PDB file of C-alpha atoms and ligand atoms in Angstrom:
ATOM      1  CA  MET A   1      19.600 -12.670   7.877  1.00 32.00           C
ATOM      2  CA  MET A   2      17.517 -14.397   5.237  1.00 32.00           C
ATOM      3  CA  ALA A   3      16.849 -17.322   7.522  1.00 28.00           C
ATOM      4  CA  LEU A   4      15.115 -14.989   9.973  1.00 29.00           C
ATOM      5  CA  PHE A   5      12.544 -14.246   7.364  1.00 33.00           C
ATOM      6  CA  ARG A   6       9.989 -16.951   7.110  1.00 30.00           C
ATOM      7  CA  LEU A   7       8.199 -15.598   4.141  1.00 32.00           C
ATOM      8  CA  VAL A   8       5.321 -17.020   2.313  1.00 31.00           C
ATOM      9  CA  LEU A   9       4.807 -15.650  -1.111  1.00 32.00           C
ATOM     10  CA  LEU A  10       1.346 -15.842  -2.523  1.00 33.00           C
ATOM     11  CA  LEU A  11       0.807 -15.003  -6.115  1.00 33.00           C
ATOM     12  CA  PHE A  12      -2.529 -14.039  -7.456  1.00 35.00           C
ATOM     13  CA  LEU A  13      -3.206 -13.444 -11.087  1.00 31.00           C
ATOM     14  CA  SER A  14      -5.855 -10.814 -11.323  1.00 32.00           C
ATOM     15  CA  SER A  15      -8.692 -11.889 -13.526  1.00 32.00           C
ATOM     16  CA  CYS A  16      -8.763  -9.020 -15.971  1.00 30.00           C
ATOM     17  CA  THR A  17      -5.164  -8.055 -16.747  1.00 33.00           C
ATOM     18  CA  ALA A  18      -1.784  -9.666 -17.003  1.00 32.00           C
ATOM     19  CA  VAL A  19      -0.417  -7.574 -14.140  1.00 40.00           C
ATOM     20  CA  LEU A  20       0.962  -9.802 -11.450  1.00 47.00           C
ATOM     21  CA  ALA A  21      -0.545  -9.023  -8.066  1.00 58.00           C
ATOM     22  CA  ASP A  22       1.845  -9.806  -5.261  1.00 86.00           C
ATOM     23  CA  VAL A  23       1.240 -10.242  -1.567  1.00 90.00           C
ATOM     24  CA  LEU A  24       3.854 -10.955   1.045  1.00 89.00           C
ATOM     25  CA  ILE A  25       2.873 -12.480   4.386  1.00 88.00           C
ATOM     26  CA  ASP A  26       5.491 -12.583   7.131  1.00 82.00           C
ATOM     27  CA  SER A  27       4.354 -13.665  10.611  1.00 78.00           C
ATOM     28  CA  GLY A  28       0.954 -12.078  10.196  1.00 82.00           C
ATOM     29  CA  VAL A  29       2.206  -8.897   8.546  1.00 88.00           C
ATOM     30  CA  VAL A  30       0.662  -8.442   5.122  1.00 91.00           C
ATOM     31  CA  SER A  31       2.319  -6.285   2.506  1.00 93.00           C
ATOM     32  CA  VAL A  32       1.056  -5.649  -0.980  1.00 93.00           C
ATOM     33  CA  TYR A  33       3.626  -4.775  -3.598  1.00 93.00           C
ATOM     34  CA  SER A  34       4.535  -4.905  -7.250  1.00 92.00           C
ATOM     35  CA  CYS A  35       7.787  -5.490  -9.099  1.00 91.00           C
ATOM     36  CA  SER A  36       7.251  -4.465 -12.691  1.00 87.00           C
ATOM     37  CA  GLU A  37       8.771  -6.919 -15.137  1.00 84.00           C
ATOM     38  CA  ASN A  38       9.366  -4.002 -17.497  1.00 86.00           C
ATOM     39  CA  SER A  39      12.236  -2.452 -15.642  1.00 91.00           C
ATOM     40  CA  THR A  40      15.354  -4.244 -14.456  1.00 93.00           C
ATOM     41  CA  ILE A  41      18.436  -3.097 -12.592  1.00 95.00           C
ATOM     42  CA  ALA A  42      20.826  -2.695 -15.488  1.00 90.00           C
ATOM     43  CA  THR A  43      24.187  -2.128 -13.782  1.00 95.00           C
ATOM     44  CA  PRO A  44      25.943  -2.652 -10.427  1.00 96.00           C
ATOM     45  CA  GLN A  45      26.090   1.156 -10.197  1.00 97.00           C
ATOM     46  CA  MET A  46      22.292   1.374 -10.381  1.00 97.00           C
ATOM     47  CA  SER A  47      21.979  -1.251  -7.662  1.00 96.00           C
ATOM     48  CA  ALA A  48      24.384   0.739  -5.472  1.00 97.00           C
ATOM     49  CA  ASN A  49      22.386   3.891  -6.195  1.00 97.00           C
ATOM     50  CA  ILE A  50      19.188   2.142  -5.045  1.00 97.00           C
ATOM     51  CA  ASP A  51      20.897   1.142  -1.782  1.00 96.00           C
ATOM     52  CA  SER A  52      21.982   4.723  -1.182  1.00 97.00           C
ATOM     53  CA  LEU A  53      18.581   6.050  -2.204  1.00 97.00           C
ATOM     54  CA  VAL A  54      16.609   3.886   0.236  1.00 96.00           C
ATOM     55  CA  ALA A  55      19.059   4.622   3.072  1.00 96.00           C
ATOM     56  CA  GLN A  56      18.564   8.329   2.429  1.00 96.00           C
ATOM     57  CA  LEU A  57      14.785   7.898   2.214  1.00 96.00           C
ATOM     58  CA  THR A  58      14.681   5.928   5.469  1.00 95.00           C
ATOM     59  CA  SER A  59      16.350   8.711   7.381  1.00 94.00           C
ATOM     60  CA  SER A  60      14.572  11.656   5.731  1.00 96.00           C
ATOM     61  CA  THR A  61      11.128  10.042   5.752  1.00 96.00           C
ATOM     62  CA  SER A  62      11.175   9.117   9.410  1.00 91.00           C
ATOM     63  CA  GLN A  63      11.648  12.811  10.334  1.00 88.00           C
ATOM     64  CA  ASN A  64       8.672  14.084   8.358  1.00 90.00           C
ATOM     65  CA  ARG A  65       6.777  10.896   7.506  1.00 95.00           C
ATOM     66  CA  PHE A  66       7.258  11.709   3.828  1.00 97.00           C
ATOM     67  CA  SER A  67      10.127  12.364   1.460  1.00 97.00           C
ATOM     68  CA  VAL A  68      11.201  11.967  -2.126  1.00 98.00           C
ATOM     69  CA  ALA A  69      14.776  11.647  -3.308  1.00 97.00           C
ATOM     70  CA  THR A  70      16.885  11.231  -6.430  1.00 98.00           C
ATOM     71  CA  TYR A  71      20.222   9.463  -6.508  1.00 97.00           C
ATOM     72  CA  GLY A  72      22.950   8.936  -9.071  1.00 96.00           C
ATOM     73  CA  LYS A  73      23.651  10.259 -12.556  1.00 95.00           C
ATOM     74  CA  GLY A  74      22.770   9.528 -16.158  1.00 95.00           C
ATOM     75  CA  THR A  75      21.202   6.187 -17.014  1.00 94.00           C
ATOM     76  CA  ASP A  76      21.862   4.845 -13.490  1.00 96.00           C
ATOM     77  CA  GLN A  77      19.827   7.564 -11.814  1.00 97.00           C
ATOM     78  CA  VAL A  78      17.005   6.392  -9.553  1.00 97.00           C
ATOM     79  CA  TYR A  79      14.007   8.113  -7.973  1.00 98.00           C
ATOM     80  CA  GLY A  80      12.382   7.178  -4.694  1.00 98.00           C
ATOM     81  CA  LEU A  81       9.576   7.941  -2.278  1.00 98.00           C
ATOM     82  CA  GLY A  82       9.040   6.992   1.350  1.00 98.00           C
ATOM     83  CA  GLN A  83       5.976   7.630   3.470  1.00 97.00           C
ATOM     84  CA  CYS A  84       4.544   6.573   6.829  1.00 96.00           C
ATOM     85  CA  ARG A  85       0.941   6.834   8.008  1.00 92.00           C
ATOM     86  CA  ARG A  86       0.378  10.053   9.903  1.00 89.00           C
ATOM     87  CA  ASP A  87       0.169   8.542  13.401  1.00 87.00           C
ATOM     88  CA  VAL A  88       3.356   6.447  13.044  1.00 90.00           C
ATOM     89  CA  ASN A  89       6.237   7.725  15.199  1.00 90.00           C
ATOM     90  CA  ILE A  90       9.811   8.305  14.003  1.00 91.00           C
ATOM     91  CA  LYS A  91      11.171   5.032  15.363  1.00 93.00           C
ATOM     92  CA  ASP A  92       8.399   2.826  13.959  1.00 93.00           C
ATOM     93  CA  CYS A  93       8.561   4.701  10.672  1.00 95.00           C
ATOM     94  CA  ALA A  94      12.276   4.005  10.215  1.00 95.00           C
ATOM     95  CA  ARG A  95      11.806   0.386  11.275  1.00 95.00           C
ATOM     96  CA  CYS A  96       8.925  -0.069   8.861  1.00 95.00           C
ATOM     97  CA  LEU A  97      10.920   1.382   5.955  1.00 96.00           C
ATOM     98  CA  ARG A  98      13.863  -0.869   6.787  1.00 96.00           C
ATOM     99  CA  ASN A  99      11.558  -3.890   6.782  1.00 95.00           C
ATOM    100  CA  ALA A 100       9.980  -2.834   3.511  1.00 95.00           C
ATOM    101  CA  THR A 101      13.433  -2.320   1.980  1.00 95.00           C
ATOM    102  CA  LEU A 102      14.575  -5.767   3.039  1.00 94.00           C
ATOM    103  CA  SER A 103      11.436  -7.370   1.569  1.00 92.00           C
ATOM    104  CA  ILE A 104      11.716  -5.456  -1.673  1.00 92.00           C
ATOM    105  CA  ARG A 105      15.424  -6.107  -2.132  1.00 89.00           C
ATOM    106  CA  THR A 106      14.771  -9.814  -1.500  1.00 90.00           C
ATOM    107  CA  PHE A 107      11.664 -10.387  -3.586  1.00 89.00           C
ATOM    108  CA  CYS A 108      12.243  -7.838  -6.306  1.00 92.00           C
ATOM    109  CA  ALA A 109      16.002  -8.343  -6.401  1.00 89.00           C
ATOM    110  CA  ASN A 110      16.673  -7.340  -9.990  1.00 91.00           C
ATOM    111  CA  ARG A 111      13.807  -4.918 -10.485  1.00 94.00           C
ATOM    112  CA  ALA A 112      14.108  -1.174 -10.851  1.00 95.00           C
ATOM    113  CA  ASP A 113      10.390  -0.319 -10.711  1.00 94.00           C
ATOM    114  CA  VAL A 114       9.023  -1.397  -7.372  1.00 95.00           C
ATOM    115  CA  TRP A 115       6.411  -0.264  -4.855  1.00 95.00           C
ATOM    116  CA  MET A 116       5.186  -1.681  -1.582  1.00 95.00           C
ATOM    117  CA  TRP A 117       2.506  -0.823   1.009  1.00 95.00           C
ATOM    118  CA  TYR A 118       3.867  -2.457   4.150  1.00 95.00           C
ATOM    119  CA  ASN A 119       1.478  -3.570   6.939  1.00 92.00           C
ATOM    120  CA  ASP A 120      -0.774  -0.489   6.460  1.00 93.00           C
ATOM    121  CA  THR A 121       2.090   1.442   8.037  1.00 93.00           C
ATOM    122  CA  CYS A 122       4.532   2.672   5.408  1.00 96.00           C
ATOM    123  CA  THR A 123       5.053   2.938   1.667  1.00 96.00           C
ATOM    124  CA  LEU A 124       8.264   2.627  -0.287  1.00 97.00           C
ATOM    125  CA  ARG A 125       8.732   3.113  -3.981  1.00 97.00           C
ATOM    126  CA  PHE A 126      11.650   3.461  -6.354  1.00 97.00           C
ATOM    127  CA  HIS A 127      11.907   3.649 -10.107  1.00 96.00           C
ATOM    128  CA  ASP A 128      14.529   4.347 -12.754  1.00 95.00           C
ATOM    129  CA  SER A 129      12.360   7.058 -14.234  1.00 94.00           C
ATOM    130  CA  LYS A 130      10.776  10.044 -12.544  1.00 96.00           C
ATOM    131  CA  PHE A 131       7.309   9.115 -11.256  1.00 96.00           C
ATOM    132  CA  PHE A 132       6.586  11.867  -8.727  1.00 97.00           C
ATOM    133  CA  GLY A 133       3.017  13.160  -8.853  1.00 96.00           C
ATOM    134  CA  THR A 134       1.752  10.615 -11.360  1.00 96.00           C
ATOM    135  CA  VAL A 135      -1.084   8.084 -11.144  1.00 95.00           C
ATOM    136  CA  ASP A 136      -0.729   4.811 -13.015  1.00 89.00           C
ATOM    137  CA  PRO A 137      -4.214   3.478 -13.768  1.00 84.00           C
ATOM    138  CA  SER A 138      -2.965   0.082 -14.954  1.00 82.00           C
ATOM    139  CA  SER A 139      -0.965  -1.212 -12.013  1.00 80.00           C
ATOM    140  CA  PHE A 140      -2.925  -2.877  -9.208  1.00 84.00           C
ATOM    141  CA  THR A 141      -2.432  -5.387  -6.464  1.00 87.00           C
ATOM    142  CA  ASN A 142      -5.224  -6.850  -4.410  1.00 89.00           C
ATOM    143  CA  TYR A 143      -5.553  -9.198  -1.494  1.00 90.00           C
ATOM    144  CA  TYR A 144      -8.629 -10.525   0.246  1.00 89.00           C
ATOM    145  CA  LEU A 145      -9.279 -13.116   2.825  1.00 82.00           C
ATOM    146  CA  GLY A 146     -12.265 -13.887   4.984  1.00 79.00           C
ATOM    147  CA  ASP A 147     -15.846 -14.937   5.096  1.00 87.00           C
ATOM    148  CA  HIS A 148     -18.802 -13.715   3.163  1.00 91.00           C
ATOM    149  CA  PRO A 149     -20.789 -11.036   4.939  1.00 93.00           C
ATOM    150  CA  GLN A 150     -24.043 -12.206   6.563  1.00 93.00           C
ATOM    151  CA  HIS A 151     -26.125  -9.767   4.533  1.00 94.00           C
ATOM    152  CA  PRO A 152     -24.213  -9.067   1.305  1.00 93.00           C
ATOM    153  CA  SER A 153     -26.329  -6.310  -0.206  1.00 93.00           C
ATOM    154  CA  ALA A 154     -26.598  -4.334   3.056  1.00 95.00           C
ATOM    155  CA  PHE A 155     -22.879  -4.882   3.581  1.00 94.00           C
ATOM    156  CA  LYS A 156     -22.037  -3.551   0.136  1.00 93.00           C
ATOM    157  CA  LYS A 157     -24.170  -0.449   0.666  1.00 95.00           C
ATOM    158  CA  GLN A 158     -22.535   0.252   4.031  1.00 96.00           C
ATOM    159  CA  LEU A 159     -19.053  -0.420   2.621  1.00 95.00           C
ATOM    160  CA  ASP A 160     -19.503   1.876  -0.377  1.00 94.00           C
ATOM    161  CA  ALA A 161     -20.634   4.725   1.885  1.00 96.00           C
ATOM    162  CA  LEU A 162     -17.726   4.220   4.273  1.00 97.00           C
ATOM    163  CA  ILE A 163     -15.111   3.998   1.505  1.00 96.00           C
ATOM    164  CA  SER A 164     -16.485   7.158  -0.016  1.00 96.00           C
ATOM    165  CA  LYS A 165     -16.231   8.934   3.372  1.00 97.00           C
ATOM    166  CA  VAL A 166     -12.637   7.869   4.106  1.00 97.00           C
ATOM    167  CA  SER A 167     -11.560   8.649   0.522  1.00 97.00           C
ATOM    168  CA  SER A 168     -12.889  12.195   0.800  1.00 97.00           C
ATOM    169  CA  GLU A 169     -10.931  12.561   4.048  1.00 97.00           C
ATOM    170  CA  ALA A 170      -7.726  11.297   2.413  1.00 97.00           C
ATOM    171  CA  ILE A 171      -7.703  14.026  -0.227  1.00 96.00           C
ATOM    172  CA  VAL A 172      -7.629  16.792   2.426  1.00 94.00           C
ATOM    173  CA  PRO A 173      -3.967  17.921   2.710  1.00 88.00           C
ATOM    174  CA  ALA A 174      -4.197  18.482   6.489  1.00 91.00           C
ATOM    175  CA  ASN A 175      -4.882  14.754   6.873  1.00 93.00           C
ATOM    176  CA  GLU A 176      -1.505  13.861   5.339  1.00 92.00           C
ATOM    177  CA  ALA A 177      -3.288  11.815   2.653  1.00 95.00           C
ATOM    178  CA  VAL A 178      -4.917   9.453   5.145  1.00 95.00           C
ATOM    179  CA  GLY A 179      -8.615   8.795   5.666  1.00 95.00           C
ATOM    180  CA  LYS A 180      -9.918   6.243   8.149  1.00 94.00           C
ATOM    181  CA  GLY A 181     -13.160   5.424   9.874  1.00 94.00           C
ATOM    182  CA  SER A 182     -15.646   2.808  10.885  1.00 95.00           C
ATOM    183  CA  SER A 183     -19.365   2.291  10.676  1.00 96.00           C
ATOM    184  CA  PHE A 184     -21.937  -0.079  12.094  1.00 96.00           C
ATOM    185  CA  SER A 185     -25.127  -1.026  10.318  1.00 96.00           C
ATOM    186  CA  VAL A 186     -28.033  -2.935  11.826  1.00 96.00           C
ATOM    187  CA  ALA A 187     -29.067  -4.119   8.371  1.00 96.00           C
ATOM    188  CA  SER A 188     -25.684  -5.730   7.668  1.00 95.00           C
ATOM    189  CA  ASN A 189     -25.089  -6.666  11.324  1.00 96.00           C
ATOM    190  CA  ALA A 190     -21.477  -5.638  10.787  1.00 95.00           C
ATOM    191  CA  THR A 191     -18.953  -3.031  11.856  1.00 96.00           C
ATOM    192  CA  ILE A 192     -16.588  -2.139   9.029  1.00 96.00           C
ATOM    193  CA  TYR A 193     -13.239  -0.378   9.426  1.00 95.00           C
ATOM    194  CA  ALA A 194     -11.665   1.290   6.419  1.00 96.00           C
ATOM    195  CA  LEU A 195      -8.449   3.087   5.543  1.00 96.00           C
ATOM    196  CA  ALA A 196      -7.645   5.086   2.397  1.00 97.00           C
ATOM    197  CA  GLN A 197      -4.214   6.549   1.644  1.00 96.00           C
ATOM    198  CA  CYS A 198      -2.446   8.364  -1.171  1.00 97.00           C
ATOM    199  CA  THR A 199       1.246   8.999  -1.546  1.00 97.00           C
ATOM    200  CA  ARG A 200       1.865  12.621  -0.635  1.00 97.00           C
ATOM    201  CA  ASP A 201       3.574  13.559  -3.888  1.00 97.00           C
ATOM    202  CA  LEU A 202       0.102  13.606  -5.455  1.00 97.00           C
ATOM    203  CA  SER A 203      -1.953  16.758  -5.765  1.00 96.00           C
ATOM    204  CA  GLN A 204      -5.397  16.743  -4.170  1.00 96.00           C
ATOM    205  CA  HIS A 205      -6.838  16.265  -7.643  1.00 96.00           C
ATOM    206  CA  SER A 206      -4.576  13.299  -8.460  1.00 97.00           C
ATOM    207  CA  CYS A 207      -5.213  11.674  -5.074  1.00 97.00           C
ATOM    208  CA  ASN A 208      -8.924  11.883  -5.771  1.00 97.00           C
ATOM    209  CA  GLU A 209      -8.403  10.463  -9.251  1.00 96.00           C
ATOM    210  CA  CYS A 210      -6.289   7.598  -7.906  1.00 96.00           C
ATOM    211  CA  LEU A 211      -8.771   6.690  -5.161  1.00 96.00           C
ATOM    212  CA  ASN A 212     -11.641   6.838  -7.643  1.00 95.00           C
ATOM    213  CA  ILE A 213      -9.864   4.316  -9.841  1.00 93.00           C
ATOM    214  CA  VAL A 214      -9.046   2.026  -6.933  1.00 93.00           C
ATOM    215  CA  THR A 215     -12.467   2.157  -5.279  1.00 92.00           C
ATOM    216  CA  GLY A 216     -14.116   1.858  -8.674  1.00 89.00           C
ATOM    217  CA  ASN A 217     -12.310  -1.463  -8.912  1.00 87.00           C
ATOM    218  CA  LEU A 218     -13.350  -2.838  -5.516  1.00 86.00           C
ATOM    219  CA  LEU A 219     -16.085  -4.915  -7.109  1.00 81.00           C
ATOM    220  CA  LYS A 220     -13.669  -6.417  -9.582  1.00 84.00           C
ATOM    221  CA  PHE A 221     -10.796  -6.982  -7.156  1.00 86.00           C
ATOM    222  CA  CYS A 222     -12.598  -7.930  -3.936  1.00 88.00           C
ATOM    223  CA  ASN A 223     -14.567 -10.971  -4.995  1.00 81.00           C
ATOM    224  CA  ASN A 224     -17.522  -8.750  -5.919  1.00 73.00           C
ATOM    225  CA  GLU A 225     -17.351  -7.278  -2.395  1.00 72.00           C
ATOM    226  CA  LYS A 226     -18.468 -10.703  -1.205  1.00 80.00           C
ATOM    227  CA  THR A 227     -15.746 -10.797   1.408  1.00 89.00           C
ATOM    228  CA  VAL A 228     -15.446  -9.116   4.810  1.00 93.00           C
ATOM    229  CA  GLY A 229     -11.915  -7.852   4.198  1.00 94.00           C
ATOM    230  CA  CYS A 230      -9.937  -6.681   1.201  1.00 94.00           C
ATOM    231  CA  ARG A 231      -7.138  -4.367   0.138  1.00 93.00           C
ATOM    232  CA  VAL A 232      -6.528  -2.842  -3.260  1.00 93.00           C
ATOM    233  CA  ALA A 233      -3.280  -0.985  -3.881  1.00 94.00           C
ATOM    234  CA  SER A 234      -1.849   0.923  -6.789  1.00 93.00           C
ATOM    235  CA  THR A 235       1.466   2.716  -7.159  1.00 94.00           C
ATOM    236  CA  ALA A 236       0.101   5.880  -5.553  1.00 96.00           C
ATOM    237  CA  CYS A 237      -2.922   4.999  -3.429  1.00 97.00           C
ATOM    238  CA  TYR A 238      -4.329   2.262  -1.256  1.00 95.00           C
ATOM    239  CA  VAL A 239      -7.686   1.182   0.174  1.00 96.00           C
ATOM    240  CA  HIS A 240      -8.174  -1.439   2.888  1.00 95.00           C
ATOM    241  CA  TYR A 241     -11.250  -2.574   4.798  1.00 95.00           C
ATOM    242  CA  GLU A 242     -11.928  -5.247   7.412  1.00 95.00           C
ATOM    243  CA  THR A 243     -14.578  -6.071   9.994  1.00 95.00           C
ATOM    244  CA  TYR A 244     -11.996  -5.662  12.772  1.00 93.00           C
ATOM    245  CA  GLN A 245      -9.831  -2.709  13.691  1.00 91.00           C
ATOM    246  CA  PHE A 246      -6.630  -3.365  11.771  1.00 88.00           C
ATOM    247  CA  TYR A 247      -4.897   0.009  12.142  1.00 82.00           C
ATOM    248  CA  TYR A 248      -3.532   1.720  15.234  1.00 69.00           C
ATOM    249  CA  PRO A 249      -6.058   4.128  16.697  1.00 60.00           C
ATOM    250  CA  LEU A 250      -5.176   7.371  14.942  1.00 56.00           C
ATOM    251  CA  ASP A 251      -5.284  10.670  16.825  1.00 50.00           C
ATOM    252  CA  SER A 252      -8.878  12.096  16.887  1.00 36.00           C
TER     253      SER A 252
HETATM  254  C1  NAG B   1       4.917  -3.731 -19.335  1.00 82.00           C
HETATM  255  O1  NAG B   1       4.928  -3.226 -20.651  1.00 82.00           O
HETATM  256  C2  NAG B   1       3.867  -3.689 -21.469  1.00 82.00           C
HETATM  257  C3  NAG B   1       4.095  -3.201 -22.884  1.00 82.00           C
HETATM  258  O2  NAG B   1       4.403  -1.829 -22.901  1.00 82.00           O
HETATM  259  C4  NAG B   1       2.555  -3.197 -20.870  1.00 82.00           C
HETATM  260  O3  NAG B   1       1.480  -3.658 -21.634  1.00 82.00           O
HETATM  261  C5  NAG B   1       2.438  -3.702 -19.449  1.00 82.00           C
HETATM  262  O4  NAG B   1       1.267  -3.177 -18.846  1.00 82.00           O
HETATM  263  C6  NAG B   1       3.644  -3.299 -18.623  1.00 82.00           C
HETATM  264  N1  NAG B   1       3.578  -3.935 -17.319  1.00 82.00           N
HETATM  265  C7  NAG B   1       3.658  -3.240 -16.201  1.00 82.00           C
HETATM  266  C8  NAG B   1       3.538  -4.032 -14.934  1.00 82.00           C
HETATM  267  O5  NAG B   1       3.809  -2.036 -16.170  1.00 82.00           O
HETATM  268  C1  NAG B   2      10.100  -5.327  11.233  1.00 82.00           C
HETATM  269  O1  NAG B   2      10.355  -6.713  11.121  1.00 82.00           O
HETATM  270  C2  NAG B   2      10.722  -7.336  12.342  1.00 82.00           C
HETATM  271  C3  NAG B   2      11.123  -8.783  12.039  1.00 82.00           C
HETATM  272  O2  NAG B   2      10.132  -9.439  11.272  1.00 82.00           O
HETATM  273  C4  NAG B   2       9.527  -7.217  13.300  1.00 82.00           C
HETATM  274  O3  NAG B   2       9.857  -7.815  14.546  1.00 82.00           O
HETATM  275  C5  NAG B   2       9.191  -5.757  13.525  1.00 82.00           C
HETATM  276  O4  NAG B   2       8.044  -5.619  14.344  1.00 82.00           O
HETATM  277  C6  NAG B   2       8.936  -5.076  12.208  1.00 82.00           C
HETATM  278  N1  NAG B   2       8.692  -3.654  12.463  1.00 82.00           N
HETATM  279  C7  NAG B   2       7.934  -2.855  11.716  1.00 82.00           C
HETATM  280  C8  NAG B   2       7.713  -1.460  12.180  1.00 82.00           C
HETATM  281  O5  NAG B   2       7.417  -3.235  10.694  1.00 82.00           O
HETATM  282  C1  NAG B   3     -25.280 -10.705  14.203  1.00 82.00           C
HETATM  283  O1  NAG B   3     -24.000 -11.327  14.178  1.00 82.00           O
HETATM  284  C2  NAG B   3     -23.751 -12.086  15.351  1.00 82.00           C
HETATM  285  C3  NAG B   3     -22.280 -12.557  15.279  1.00 82.00           C
HETATM  286  O2  NAG B   3     -22.015 -13.164  14.055  1.00 82.00           O
HETATM  287  C4  NAG B   3     -24.751 -13.223  15.445  1.00 82.00           C
HETATM  288  O3  NAG B   3     -24.497 -13.973  16.621  1.00 82.00           O
HETATM  289  C5  NAG B   3     -26.169 -12.642  15.474  1.00 82.00           C
HETATM  290  O4  NAG B   3     -27.092 -13.685  15.445  1.00 82.00           O
HETATM  291  C6  NAG B   3     -26.378 -11.710  14.274  1.00 82.00           C
HETATM  292  N1  NAG B   3     -27.690 -11.041  14.440  1.00 82.00           N
HETATM  293  C7  NAG B   3     -28.517 -10.846  13.425  1.00 82.00           C
HETATM  294  C8  NAG B   3     -29.750 -10.086  13.737  1.00 82.00           C
HETATM  295  O5  NAG B   3     -28.288 -11.242  12.284  1.00 82.00           O
HETATM  296  C1  NAG B   4       1.491  -4.204  11.831  1.00 82.00           C
HETATM  297  O1  NAG B   4       0.442  -3.268  12.015  1.00 82.00           O
HETATM  298  C2  NAG B   4      -0.314  -3.482  13.187  1.00 82.00           C
HETATM  299  C3  NAG B   4      -1.484  -2.519  13.186  1.00 82.00           C
HETATM  300  O2  NAG B   4      -1.108  -1.204  12.857  1.00 82.00           O
HETATM  301  C4  NAG B   4       0.598  -3.295  14.409  1.00 82.00           C
HETATM  302  O3  NAG B   4      -0.142  -3.503  15.592  1.00 82.00           O
HETATM  303  C5  NAG B   4       1.749  -4.290  14.310  1.00 82.00           C
HETATM  304  O4  NAG B   4       2.649  -4.066  15.363  1.00 82.00           O
HETATM  305  C6  NAG B   4       2.474  -4.153  12.991  1.00 82.00           C
HETATM  306  N1  NAG B   4       3.451  -5.225  12.896  1.00 82.00           N
HETATM  307  C7  NAG B   4       4.667  -5.038  12.422  1.00 82.00           C
HETATM  308  C8  NAG B   4       5.565  -6.210  12.410  1.00 82.00           C
HETATM  309  O5  NAG B   4       5.030  -3.962  11.991  1.00 82.00           O
END
């Protein structure tokens, strides 16, 4: 099984904190994730509970594109969340969560506090303490790749406006915590596509708070916005932009 996975692990140390930013690239699929060094799987029972938890999440999430679950008792109890983007069908959702699980269990093997945004498609998180509804302002992962924009200051202006638009869409409950859109600007000579997502355990207020923190950090995490594509993820929300259409066309 392992041999099927040709995985390249790139590690970036973010410039401002000691939080390790992790990116996993597997045949073109990019996933951003974090395994906190502060929480380890203490017992075989906890590890078994995590296996049961993610199996349960995979089946319940693919029905509704979102679920939370708790598994086990006492100090071995674990909490989990699964979510798929709102246009992802049941089959792809389950497949995505299985892929995310396999990656997490491989690369975060002994960790009990783990989250991953997999290929813009699904999110999986588990933790040995209850995290539902909370925003962690200290945990970030970022990944950028690509050229400088032709006209950096026009590009930045266009990008900021677009990110603000898709973020305000993501906090509307009817949108299932997803905002997406594109814009073209003559001044920047660029079309930008952007996606903003929150995990659906967050209130509208907390989603807004989370996205404000993440987008407020775009300058810091995206090479001063001097790159044509970047993603910044935290435990509970995620922003991604590119100059090509990187997500499936959503309904509407
Ligand atoms: C781990 O714990 C230390 C000390 O409490 C904290 O400073 C650090 O931010 C934590 N790391 C993560 C990834 O949560
Ligand atoms: C899951 O991973 C397999 C093997 O890498 C890949 O072929 C498949 O497209 C992936 N599916 C999803 C939904 O991520
Ligand atoms: C716009 O970008 C295209 C593709 O990079 C380039 O060929 C063209 O010269 C640019 N036009 C202007 C006005 O900068
Ligand atoms: C990754 O996402 C892209 C865009 O949504 C999709 O076309 C592709 O099939 C996905 N790949 C996998 C392996 O899931």
